[in-house]
Short mmCIF file of C-alpha atoms and ligand atoms in Angstrom, two decimals:
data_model
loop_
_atom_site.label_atom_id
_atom_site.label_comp_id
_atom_site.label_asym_id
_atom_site.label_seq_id
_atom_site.Cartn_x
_atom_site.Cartn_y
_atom_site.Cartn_z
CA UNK A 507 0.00 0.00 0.00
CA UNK A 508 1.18 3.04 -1.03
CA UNK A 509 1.08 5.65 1.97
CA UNK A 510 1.76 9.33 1.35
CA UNK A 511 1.62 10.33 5.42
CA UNK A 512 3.18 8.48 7.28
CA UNK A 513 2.01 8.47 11.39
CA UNK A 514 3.51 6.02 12.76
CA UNK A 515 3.74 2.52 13.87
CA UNK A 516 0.62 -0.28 12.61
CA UNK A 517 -1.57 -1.57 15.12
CA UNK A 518 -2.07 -4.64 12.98
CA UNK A 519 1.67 -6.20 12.88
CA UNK A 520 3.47 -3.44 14.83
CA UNK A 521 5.95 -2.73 12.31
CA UNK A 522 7.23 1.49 13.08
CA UNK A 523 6.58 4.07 10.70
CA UNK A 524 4.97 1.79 8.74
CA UNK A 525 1.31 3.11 9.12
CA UNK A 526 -0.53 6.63 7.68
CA UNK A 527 -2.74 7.87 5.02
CA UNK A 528 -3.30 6.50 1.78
CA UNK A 529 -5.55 9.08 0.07
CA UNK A 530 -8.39 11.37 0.81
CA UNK A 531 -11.38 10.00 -1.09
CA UNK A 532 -14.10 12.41 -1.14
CA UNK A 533 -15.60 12.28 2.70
CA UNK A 534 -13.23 10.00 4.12
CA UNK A 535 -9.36 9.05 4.73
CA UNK A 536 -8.04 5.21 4.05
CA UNK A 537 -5.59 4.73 6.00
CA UNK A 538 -2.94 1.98 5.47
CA UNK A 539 0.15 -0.39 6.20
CA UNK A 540 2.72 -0.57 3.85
CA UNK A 541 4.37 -4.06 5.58
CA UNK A 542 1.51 -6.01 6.31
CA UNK A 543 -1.73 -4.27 3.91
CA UNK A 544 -3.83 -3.51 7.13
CA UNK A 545 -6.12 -0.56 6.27
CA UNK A 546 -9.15 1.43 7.59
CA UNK A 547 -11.48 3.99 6.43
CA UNK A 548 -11.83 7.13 8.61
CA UNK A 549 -14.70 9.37 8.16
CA UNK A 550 -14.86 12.93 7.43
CA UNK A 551 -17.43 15.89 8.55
CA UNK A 552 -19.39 17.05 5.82
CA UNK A 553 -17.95 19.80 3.69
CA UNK A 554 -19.79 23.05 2.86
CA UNK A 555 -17.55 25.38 1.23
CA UNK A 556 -17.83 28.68 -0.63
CA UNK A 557 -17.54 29.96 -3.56
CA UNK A 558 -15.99 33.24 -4.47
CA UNK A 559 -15.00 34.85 -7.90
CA UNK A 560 -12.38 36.41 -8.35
CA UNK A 561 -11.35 38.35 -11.66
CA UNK A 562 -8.94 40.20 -13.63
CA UNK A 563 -8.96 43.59 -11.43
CA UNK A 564 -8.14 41.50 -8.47
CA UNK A 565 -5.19 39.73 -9.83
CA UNK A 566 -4.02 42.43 -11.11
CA UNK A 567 -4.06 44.55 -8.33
CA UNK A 568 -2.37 42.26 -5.65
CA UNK A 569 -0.01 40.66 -8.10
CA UNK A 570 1.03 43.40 -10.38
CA UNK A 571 0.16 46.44 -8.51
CA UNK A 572 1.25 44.77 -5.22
CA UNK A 573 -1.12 46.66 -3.27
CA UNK A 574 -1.12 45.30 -0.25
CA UNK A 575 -5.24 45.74 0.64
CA UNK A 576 -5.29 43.47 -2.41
CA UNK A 577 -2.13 41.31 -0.83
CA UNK A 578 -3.87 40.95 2.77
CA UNK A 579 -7.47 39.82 1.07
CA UNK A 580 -5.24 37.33 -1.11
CA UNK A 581 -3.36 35.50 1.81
CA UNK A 582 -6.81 35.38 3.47
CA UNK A 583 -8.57 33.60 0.76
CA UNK A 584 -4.89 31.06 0.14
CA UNK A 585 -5.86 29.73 3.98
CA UNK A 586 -9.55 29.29 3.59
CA UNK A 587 -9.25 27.52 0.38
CA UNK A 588 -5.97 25.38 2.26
CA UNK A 589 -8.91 25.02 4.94
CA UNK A 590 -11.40 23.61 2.88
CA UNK A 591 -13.66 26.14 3.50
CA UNK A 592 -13.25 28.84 0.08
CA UNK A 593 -12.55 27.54 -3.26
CA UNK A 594 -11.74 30.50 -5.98
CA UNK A 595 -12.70 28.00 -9.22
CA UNK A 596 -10.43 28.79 -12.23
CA UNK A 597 -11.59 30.14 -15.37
CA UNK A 598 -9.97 29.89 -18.53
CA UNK A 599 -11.19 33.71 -18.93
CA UNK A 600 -8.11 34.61 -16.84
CA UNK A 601 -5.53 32.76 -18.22
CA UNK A 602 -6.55 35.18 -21.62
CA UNK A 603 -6.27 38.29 -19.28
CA UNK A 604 -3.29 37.33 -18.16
CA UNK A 605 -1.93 36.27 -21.41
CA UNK A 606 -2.79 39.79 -22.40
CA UNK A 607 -0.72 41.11 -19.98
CA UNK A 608 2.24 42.59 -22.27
CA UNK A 609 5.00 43.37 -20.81
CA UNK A 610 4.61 41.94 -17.39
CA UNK A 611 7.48 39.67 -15.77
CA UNK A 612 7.29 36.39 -15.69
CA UNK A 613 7.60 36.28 -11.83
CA UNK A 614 4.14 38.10 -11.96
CA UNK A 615 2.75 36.00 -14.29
CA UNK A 616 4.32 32.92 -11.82
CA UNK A 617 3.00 34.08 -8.92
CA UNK A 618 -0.43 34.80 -10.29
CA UNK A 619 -0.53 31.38 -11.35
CA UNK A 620 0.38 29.93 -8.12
CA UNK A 621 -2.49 31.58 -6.56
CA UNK A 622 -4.55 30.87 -8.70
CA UNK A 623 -3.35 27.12 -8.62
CA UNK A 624 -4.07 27.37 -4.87
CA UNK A 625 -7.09 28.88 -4.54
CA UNK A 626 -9.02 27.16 -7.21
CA UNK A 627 -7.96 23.71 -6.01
CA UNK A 628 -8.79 21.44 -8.54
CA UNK A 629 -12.14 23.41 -9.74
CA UNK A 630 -12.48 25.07 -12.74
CA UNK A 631 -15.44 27.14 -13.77
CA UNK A 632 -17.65 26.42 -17.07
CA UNK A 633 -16.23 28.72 -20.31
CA UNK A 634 -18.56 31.39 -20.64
CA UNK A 635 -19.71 30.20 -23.75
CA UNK A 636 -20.97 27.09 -22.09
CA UNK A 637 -22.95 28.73 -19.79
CA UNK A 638 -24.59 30.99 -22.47
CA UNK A 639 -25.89 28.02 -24.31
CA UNK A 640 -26.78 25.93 -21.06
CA UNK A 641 -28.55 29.60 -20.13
CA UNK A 642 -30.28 29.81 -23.18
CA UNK A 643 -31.20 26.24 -23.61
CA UNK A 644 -32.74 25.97 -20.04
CA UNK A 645 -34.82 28.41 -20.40
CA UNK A 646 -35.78 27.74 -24.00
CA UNK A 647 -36.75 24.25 -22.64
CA UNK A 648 -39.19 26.13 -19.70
CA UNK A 649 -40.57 28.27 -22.57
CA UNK A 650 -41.69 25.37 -25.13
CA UNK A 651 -42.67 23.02 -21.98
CA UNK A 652 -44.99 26.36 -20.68
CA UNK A 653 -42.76 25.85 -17.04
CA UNK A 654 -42.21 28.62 -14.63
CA UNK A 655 -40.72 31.57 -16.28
CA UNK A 656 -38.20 32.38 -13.37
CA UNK A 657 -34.74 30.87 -14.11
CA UNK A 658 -33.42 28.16 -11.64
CA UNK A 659 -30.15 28.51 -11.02
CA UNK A 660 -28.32 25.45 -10.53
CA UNK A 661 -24.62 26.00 -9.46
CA UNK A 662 -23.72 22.44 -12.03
CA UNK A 663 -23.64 24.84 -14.95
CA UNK A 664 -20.69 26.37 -13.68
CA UNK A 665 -19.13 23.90 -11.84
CA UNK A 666 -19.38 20.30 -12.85
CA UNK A 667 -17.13 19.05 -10.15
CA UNK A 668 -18.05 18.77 -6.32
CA UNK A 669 -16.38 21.85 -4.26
CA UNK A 670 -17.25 19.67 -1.33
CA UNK A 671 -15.49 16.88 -1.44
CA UNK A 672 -12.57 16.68 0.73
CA UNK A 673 -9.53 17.22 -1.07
CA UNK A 674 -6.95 14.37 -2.21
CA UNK A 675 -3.43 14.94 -1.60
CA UNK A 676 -2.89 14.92 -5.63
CA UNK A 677 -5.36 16.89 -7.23
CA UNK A 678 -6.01 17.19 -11.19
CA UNK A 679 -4.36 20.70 -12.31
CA UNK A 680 -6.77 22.91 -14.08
CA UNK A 681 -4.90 25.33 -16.69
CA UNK A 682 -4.99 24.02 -20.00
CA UNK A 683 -4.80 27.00 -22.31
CA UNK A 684 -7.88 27.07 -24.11
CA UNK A 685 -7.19 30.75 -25.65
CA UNK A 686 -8.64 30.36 -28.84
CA UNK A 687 -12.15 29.63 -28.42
CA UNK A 688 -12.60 32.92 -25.94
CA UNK A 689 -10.59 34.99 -28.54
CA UNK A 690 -12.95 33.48 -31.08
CA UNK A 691 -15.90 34.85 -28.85
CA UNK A 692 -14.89 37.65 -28.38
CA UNK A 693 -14.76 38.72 -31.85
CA UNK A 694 -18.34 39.52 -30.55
CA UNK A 695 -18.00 42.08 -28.24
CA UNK A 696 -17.61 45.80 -29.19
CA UNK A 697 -14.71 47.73 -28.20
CA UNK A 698 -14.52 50.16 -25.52
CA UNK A 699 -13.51 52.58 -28.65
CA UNK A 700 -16.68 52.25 -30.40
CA UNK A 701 -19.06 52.45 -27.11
CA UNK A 702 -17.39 55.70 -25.93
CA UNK A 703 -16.89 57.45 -29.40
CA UNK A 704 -20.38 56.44 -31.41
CA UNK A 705 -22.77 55.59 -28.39
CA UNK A 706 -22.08 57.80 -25.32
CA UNK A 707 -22.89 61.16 -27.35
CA UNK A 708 -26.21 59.10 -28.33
CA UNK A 709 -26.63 58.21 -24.80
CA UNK A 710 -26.32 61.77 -23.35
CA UNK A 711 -29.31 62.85 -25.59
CA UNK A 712 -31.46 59.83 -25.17
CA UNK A 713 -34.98 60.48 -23.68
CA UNK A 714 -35.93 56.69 -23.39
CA UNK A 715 -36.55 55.22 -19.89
CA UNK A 716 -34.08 52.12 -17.91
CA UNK A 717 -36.47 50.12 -19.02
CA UNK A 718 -36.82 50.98 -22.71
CA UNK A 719 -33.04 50.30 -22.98
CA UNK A 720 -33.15 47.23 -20.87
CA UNK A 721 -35.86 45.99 -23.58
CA UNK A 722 -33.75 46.98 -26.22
CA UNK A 723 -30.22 45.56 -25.43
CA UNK A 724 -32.71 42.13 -24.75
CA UNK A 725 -33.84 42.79 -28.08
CA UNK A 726 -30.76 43.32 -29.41
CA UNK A 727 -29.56 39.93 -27.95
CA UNK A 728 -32.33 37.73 -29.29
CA UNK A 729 -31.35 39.88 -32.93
CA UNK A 730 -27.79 39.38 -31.98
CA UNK A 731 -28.20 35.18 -31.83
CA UNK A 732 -30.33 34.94 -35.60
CA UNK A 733 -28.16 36.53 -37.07
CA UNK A 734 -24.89 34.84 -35.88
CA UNK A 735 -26.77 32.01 -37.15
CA UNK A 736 -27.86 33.02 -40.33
CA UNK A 737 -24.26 34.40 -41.10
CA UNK A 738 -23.04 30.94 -40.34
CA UNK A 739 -25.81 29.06 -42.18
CA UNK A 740 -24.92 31.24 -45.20
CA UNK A 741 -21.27 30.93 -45.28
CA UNK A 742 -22.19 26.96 -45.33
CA UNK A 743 -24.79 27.14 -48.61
CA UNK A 744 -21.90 28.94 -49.97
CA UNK A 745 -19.55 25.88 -49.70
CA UNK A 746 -17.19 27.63 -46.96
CA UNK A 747 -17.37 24.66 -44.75
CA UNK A 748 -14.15 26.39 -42.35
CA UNK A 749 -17.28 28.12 -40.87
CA UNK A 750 -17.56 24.81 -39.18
CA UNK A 751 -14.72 25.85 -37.36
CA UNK A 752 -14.25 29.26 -36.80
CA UNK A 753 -17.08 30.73 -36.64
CA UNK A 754 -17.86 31.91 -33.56
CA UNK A 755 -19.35 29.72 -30.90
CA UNK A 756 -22.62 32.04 -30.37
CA UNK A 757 -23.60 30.97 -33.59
CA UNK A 758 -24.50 28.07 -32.65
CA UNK A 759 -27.12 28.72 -29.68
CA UNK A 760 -29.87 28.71 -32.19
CA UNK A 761 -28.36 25.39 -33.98
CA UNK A 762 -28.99 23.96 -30.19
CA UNK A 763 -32.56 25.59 -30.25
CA UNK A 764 -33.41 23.51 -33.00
CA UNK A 765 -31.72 20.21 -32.56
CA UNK A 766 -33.98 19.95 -29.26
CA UNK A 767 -37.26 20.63 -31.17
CA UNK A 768 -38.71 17.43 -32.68
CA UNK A 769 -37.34 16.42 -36.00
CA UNK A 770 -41.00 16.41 -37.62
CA UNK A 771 -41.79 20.39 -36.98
CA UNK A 772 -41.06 22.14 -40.51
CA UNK A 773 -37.96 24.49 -39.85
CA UNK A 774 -40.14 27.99 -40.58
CA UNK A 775 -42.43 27.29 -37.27
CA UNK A 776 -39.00 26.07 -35.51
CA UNK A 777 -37.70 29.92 -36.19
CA UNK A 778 -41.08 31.43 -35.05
CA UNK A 779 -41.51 29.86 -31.82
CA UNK A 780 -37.36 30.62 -31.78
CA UNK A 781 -38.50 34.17 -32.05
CA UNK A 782 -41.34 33.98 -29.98
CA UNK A 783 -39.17 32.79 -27.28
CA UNK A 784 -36.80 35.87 -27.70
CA UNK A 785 -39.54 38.22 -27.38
CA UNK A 786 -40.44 36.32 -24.01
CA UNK A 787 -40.11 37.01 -19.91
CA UNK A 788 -38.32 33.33 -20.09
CA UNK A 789 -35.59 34.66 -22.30
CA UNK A 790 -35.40 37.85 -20.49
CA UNK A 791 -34.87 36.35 -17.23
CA UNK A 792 -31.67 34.56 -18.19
CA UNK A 793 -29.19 35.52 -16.05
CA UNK A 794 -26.14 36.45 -18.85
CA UNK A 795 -29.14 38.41 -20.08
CA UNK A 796 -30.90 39.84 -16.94
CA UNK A 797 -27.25 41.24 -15.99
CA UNK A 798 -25.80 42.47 -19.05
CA UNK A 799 -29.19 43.95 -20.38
CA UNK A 800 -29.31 45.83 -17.06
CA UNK A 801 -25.39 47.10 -16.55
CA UNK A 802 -25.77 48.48 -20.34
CA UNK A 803 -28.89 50.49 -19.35
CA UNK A 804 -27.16 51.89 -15.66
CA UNK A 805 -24.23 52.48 -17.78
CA UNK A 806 -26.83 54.54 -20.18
CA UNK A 807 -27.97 56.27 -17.64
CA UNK A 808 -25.01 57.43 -15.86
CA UNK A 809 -23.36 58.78 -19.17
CA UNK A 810 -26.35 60.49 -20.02
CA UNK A 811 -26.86 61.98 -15.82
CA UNK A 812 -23.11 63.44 -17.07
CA UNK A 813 -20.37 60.58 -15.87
CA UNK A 814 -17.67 60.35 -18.20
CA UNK A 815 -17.68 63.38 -19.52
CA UNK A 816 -13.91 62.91 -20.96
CA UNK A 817 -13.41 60.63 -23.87
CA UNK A 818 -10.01 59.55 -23.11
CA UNK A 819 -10.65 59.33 -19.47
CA UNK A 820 -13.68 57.07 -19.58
CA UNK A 821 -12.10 55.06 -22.09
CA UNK A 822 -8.91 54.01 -19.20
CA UNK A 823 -11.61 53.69 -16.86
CA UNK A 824 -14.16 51.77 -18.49
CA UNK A 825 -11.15 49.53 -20.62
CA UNK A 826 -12.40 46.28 -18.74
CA UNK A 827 -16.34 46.93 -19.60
CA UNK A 828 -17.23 44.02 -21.53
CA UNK A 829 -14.82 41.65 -19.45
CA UNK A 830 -16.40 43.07 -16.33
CA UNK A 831 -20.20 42.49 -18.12
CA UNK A 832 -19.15 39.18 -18.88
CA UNK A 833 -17.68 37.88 -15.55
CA UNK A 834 -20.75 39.09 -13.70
CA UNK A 835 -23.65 38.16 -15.77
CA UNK A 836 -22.11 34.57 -16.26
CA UNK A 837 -20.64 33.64 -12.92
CA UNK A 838 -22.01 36.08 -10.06
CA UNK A 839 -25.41 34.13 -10.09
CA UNK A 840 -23.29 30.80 -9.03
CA UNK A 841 -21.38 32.04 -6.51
CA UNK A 842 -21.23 33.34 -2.95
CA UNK A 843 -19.03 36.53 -3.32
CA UNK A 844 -17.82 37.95 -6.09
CA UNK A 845 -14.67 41.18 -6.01
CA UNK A 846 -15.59 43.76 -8.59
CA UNK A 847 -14.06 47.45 -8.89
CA UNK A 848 -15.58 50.70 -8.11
CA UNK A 849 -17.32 51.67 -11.38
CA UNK A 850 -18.72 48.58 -11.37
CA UNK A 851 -20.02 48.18 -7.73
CA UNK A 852 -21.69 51.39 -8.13
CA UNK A 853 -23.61 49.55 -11.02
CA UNK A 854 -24.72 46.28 -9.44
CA UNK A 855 -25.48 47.49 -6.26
CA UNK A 856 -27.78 50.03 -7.77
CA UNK A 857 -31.53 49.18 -6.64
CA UNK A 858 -32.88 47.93 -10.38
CA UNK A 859 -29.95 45.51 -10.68
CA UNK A 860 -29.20 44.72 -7.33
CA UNK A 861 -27.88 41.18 -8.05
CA UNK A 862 -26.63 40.79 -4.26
CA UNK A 863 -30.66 40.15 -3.38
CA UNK A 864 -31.83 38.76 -6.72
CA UNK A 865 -29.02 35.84 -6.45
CA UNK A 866 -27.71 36.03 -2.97
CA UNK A 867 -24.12 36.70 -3.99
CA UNK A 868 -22.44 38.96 -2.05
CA UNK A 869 -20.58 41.65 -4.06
CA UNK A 870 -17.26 43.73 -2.67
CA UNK A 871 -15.36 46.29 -4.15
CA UNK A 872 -12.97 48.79 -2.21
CA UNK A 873 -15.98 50.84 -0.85
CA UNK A 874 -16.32 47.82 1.13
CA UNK A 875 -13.14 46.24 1.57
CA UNK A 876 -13.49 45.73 5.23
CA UNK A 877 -16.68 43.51 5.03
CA UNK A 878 -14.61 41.41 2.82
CA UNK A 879 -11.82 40.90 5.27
CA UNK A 880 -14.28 40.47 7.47
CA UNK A 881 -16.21 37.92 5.44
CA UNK A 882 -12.81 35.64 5.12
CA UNK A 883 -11.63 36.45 8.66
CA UNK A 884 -15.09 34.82 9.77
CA UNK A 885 -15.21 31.75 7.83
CA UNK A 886 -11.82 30.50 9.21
CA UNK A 887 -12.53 31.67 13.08
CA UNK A 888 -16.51 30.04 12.57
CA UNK A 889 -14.58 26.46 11.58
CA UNK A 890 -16.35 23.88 14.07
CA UNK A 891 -14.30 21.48 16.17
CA UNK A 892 -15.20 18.74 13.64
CA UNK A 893 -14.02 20.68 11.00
CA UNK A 894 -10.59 21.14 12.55
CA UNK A 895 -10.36 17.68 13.85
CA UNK A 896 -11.10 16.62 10.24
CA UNK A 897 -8.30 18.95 8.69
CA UNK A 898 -5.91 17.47 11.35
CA UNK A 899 -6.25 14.00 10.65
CA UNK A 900 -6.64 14.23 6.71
CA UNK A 901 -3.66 16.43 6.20
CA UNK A 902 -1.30 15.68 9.16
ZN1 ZN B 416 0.92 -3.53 9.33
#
């Protein structure tokens, strides 16, 4: 038997430092002899960690800024997650940021993905694009099946694996590089150029109402999704069978919307009831959707009450926009805290978005930096005697 902790002698055949832990499997240890094969199972308490996301302003802040607010919140959430208690799931949406990084050192780029490494222990978060069509798809299936037209969020489309199973001394890696299908994506998404130059002066004159522009970036979306498809559909009549592979992955939420109607309903009725559903509360109540529709239109609203005033200015401050839109309306629903930064906390904690009491994630920024402390402090004083007795035997 192969042990990887040694504790001492057996109390089968005696034999010294011959007796210790095998492996961690899920909620218990197995414990073993490596002379004589003697082994037991040791239970574990029951796991019930959290979940927090963590994105591109807060790596970059406590790794390449160094600031040390960002440093102190960092070794804070390295002990929970060591504790089993915090688990900061990776998502292949950072190794891109950081891979955009120019000009940073490798020891930054090291470090960063230590942390990350440490924190995310194993877990790794849905791509984005998977959670868009698992979105989508969900509540395409409510609409057709007349079900409730609130989503459900289930934390399995983000995370497949279990947070809260007790962690093996060897754990899977997460990491693989999976650049090209995000960069493929987000051929998609407009660039902060193009927002502040053409549609901020439109904004500033705009008499339409939060919610006209909350209807209209929905609209936009369900728009957005035919035509992807179309476009892609077209470049295949035309014999240009590469769209197969690059085009880009949104085109092919509507393919999904038809392969789960039934085969014998003529493709014309397939696209109306498509369109029907786009034009429905079941589509607008999609997270991605319910989000992004909503941080466009406070966004709207704040440009045209006279915020960024300065071109150049709100460009710099605004450059993560769409990442920010993105890493909120896909993952804040799943989790139990997520760190955003100060033009953006001013946003979702405003009273129409509000996603802290819509989806019970907690959401801290540097207006409240001390309730996050506070938050991580907590979690590793509340540990229950189990908890720690558990820790001590499984990782002696
Ligand atoms: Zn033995």
């Amino acid at each position: 038997m192969l042990v990887t902790r040694v504790i001492g002698g057996c109390p089968a055949c005696n034999t010294a430092d011959a007796f210790g832990n095998v492996l961690i499997a899920r909620d218990h240890i197995l414990r073993g002899c490596k002379a004589c094969g003697y082994s037991e199972e040791i239970p574990l308490p029951r796991l019930s960690k959290k979940v927090i996301y963590l994105d591109q302003f807060f790596f970059s802040a406590a790794f390449r800024e160094k600031d040390s607010r960002f440093a102190e919140a960092a070794e804070l959430i390295k002990k929970a997650a060591a504790n089993q208690l915090l688990v900061a799931p990776y998502s292949s949406i950072h190794e891109d940021e950081t891979f955009q990084w120019r000009g940073f050192d490798g020891q930054t780029k090291g470090d960063l993905m230590e942390f990350i490494k440490a924190t995310s222990r194993g877990h790794e978060f849905e791509p984005s694009y998977g959670v868009e069509r698992n979105q989508v798809i969900q509540a395409f299936k409510a609409f057709t099946q007349d079900e409730s037209k609130e989503f459900h969020v289930r934390r399995k489309t983000v995370l497949r694996s279990d947070i809260n199973e007790w962690e093996d001394y060897f754990r899977v890696e997460v990491g693989s590089y999976r650049g090209d299908v995000e960069l493929i994506r987000n051929l998609k998404t407009q660039s902060i150029e193009q927002l502040v130059d053409d549609a901020f002066p439109n904004w500033r004159n705009s008499t339409s109402s939060f919610q006209d522009h909350v209807n209209l970036e929905l609209a936009d979306a369900g728009r957005f999704y035919i035509k992807f498809y179309i476009d892609y559909v077209a470049r295949i009549v035309s014999g240009d069978y590469t769209a197969i592979s690059d085009s880009p992955i949104v085109s092919m939420v509507v393919q999904s919307m038809l392969e789960f109607l039934p085969d014998e309903q003529d493709l014309a009725s397939k696209i109306a009831l498509i369109k029907r559903f786009f034009a429905s509360k079941h589509f607008a109540n999609i997270p991605h959707h319910w989000i992004s529709a909503r941080m466009f239109a406070l966004l709207r609203e704040q440009v045209r009450n006279g915020a960024y005033p300065k071109p150049d200015e709100a460009k710099s401050r605004l450059s993560g926009l769409f990442q920010d839109v993105n890493h909120i309306s896909f993952y804040a629903p799943y989790v139990d805290a997520i760190i955003v930064d100060q033009p953006m906390s001013s946003i979702v904690n405003d009273g129409r978005l509000d996603i802290s009491s819509r989806y019970g994630v907690k959401t801290f920024s540097l207006n409240n930096w001390e309730a996050l402390l506070e938050w991580l402090r907590s979690l590793l004083e509340q540990m229950s005697v189990e908890h720690k007795a558990g820790l001590a035997l499984a990782y002696p």
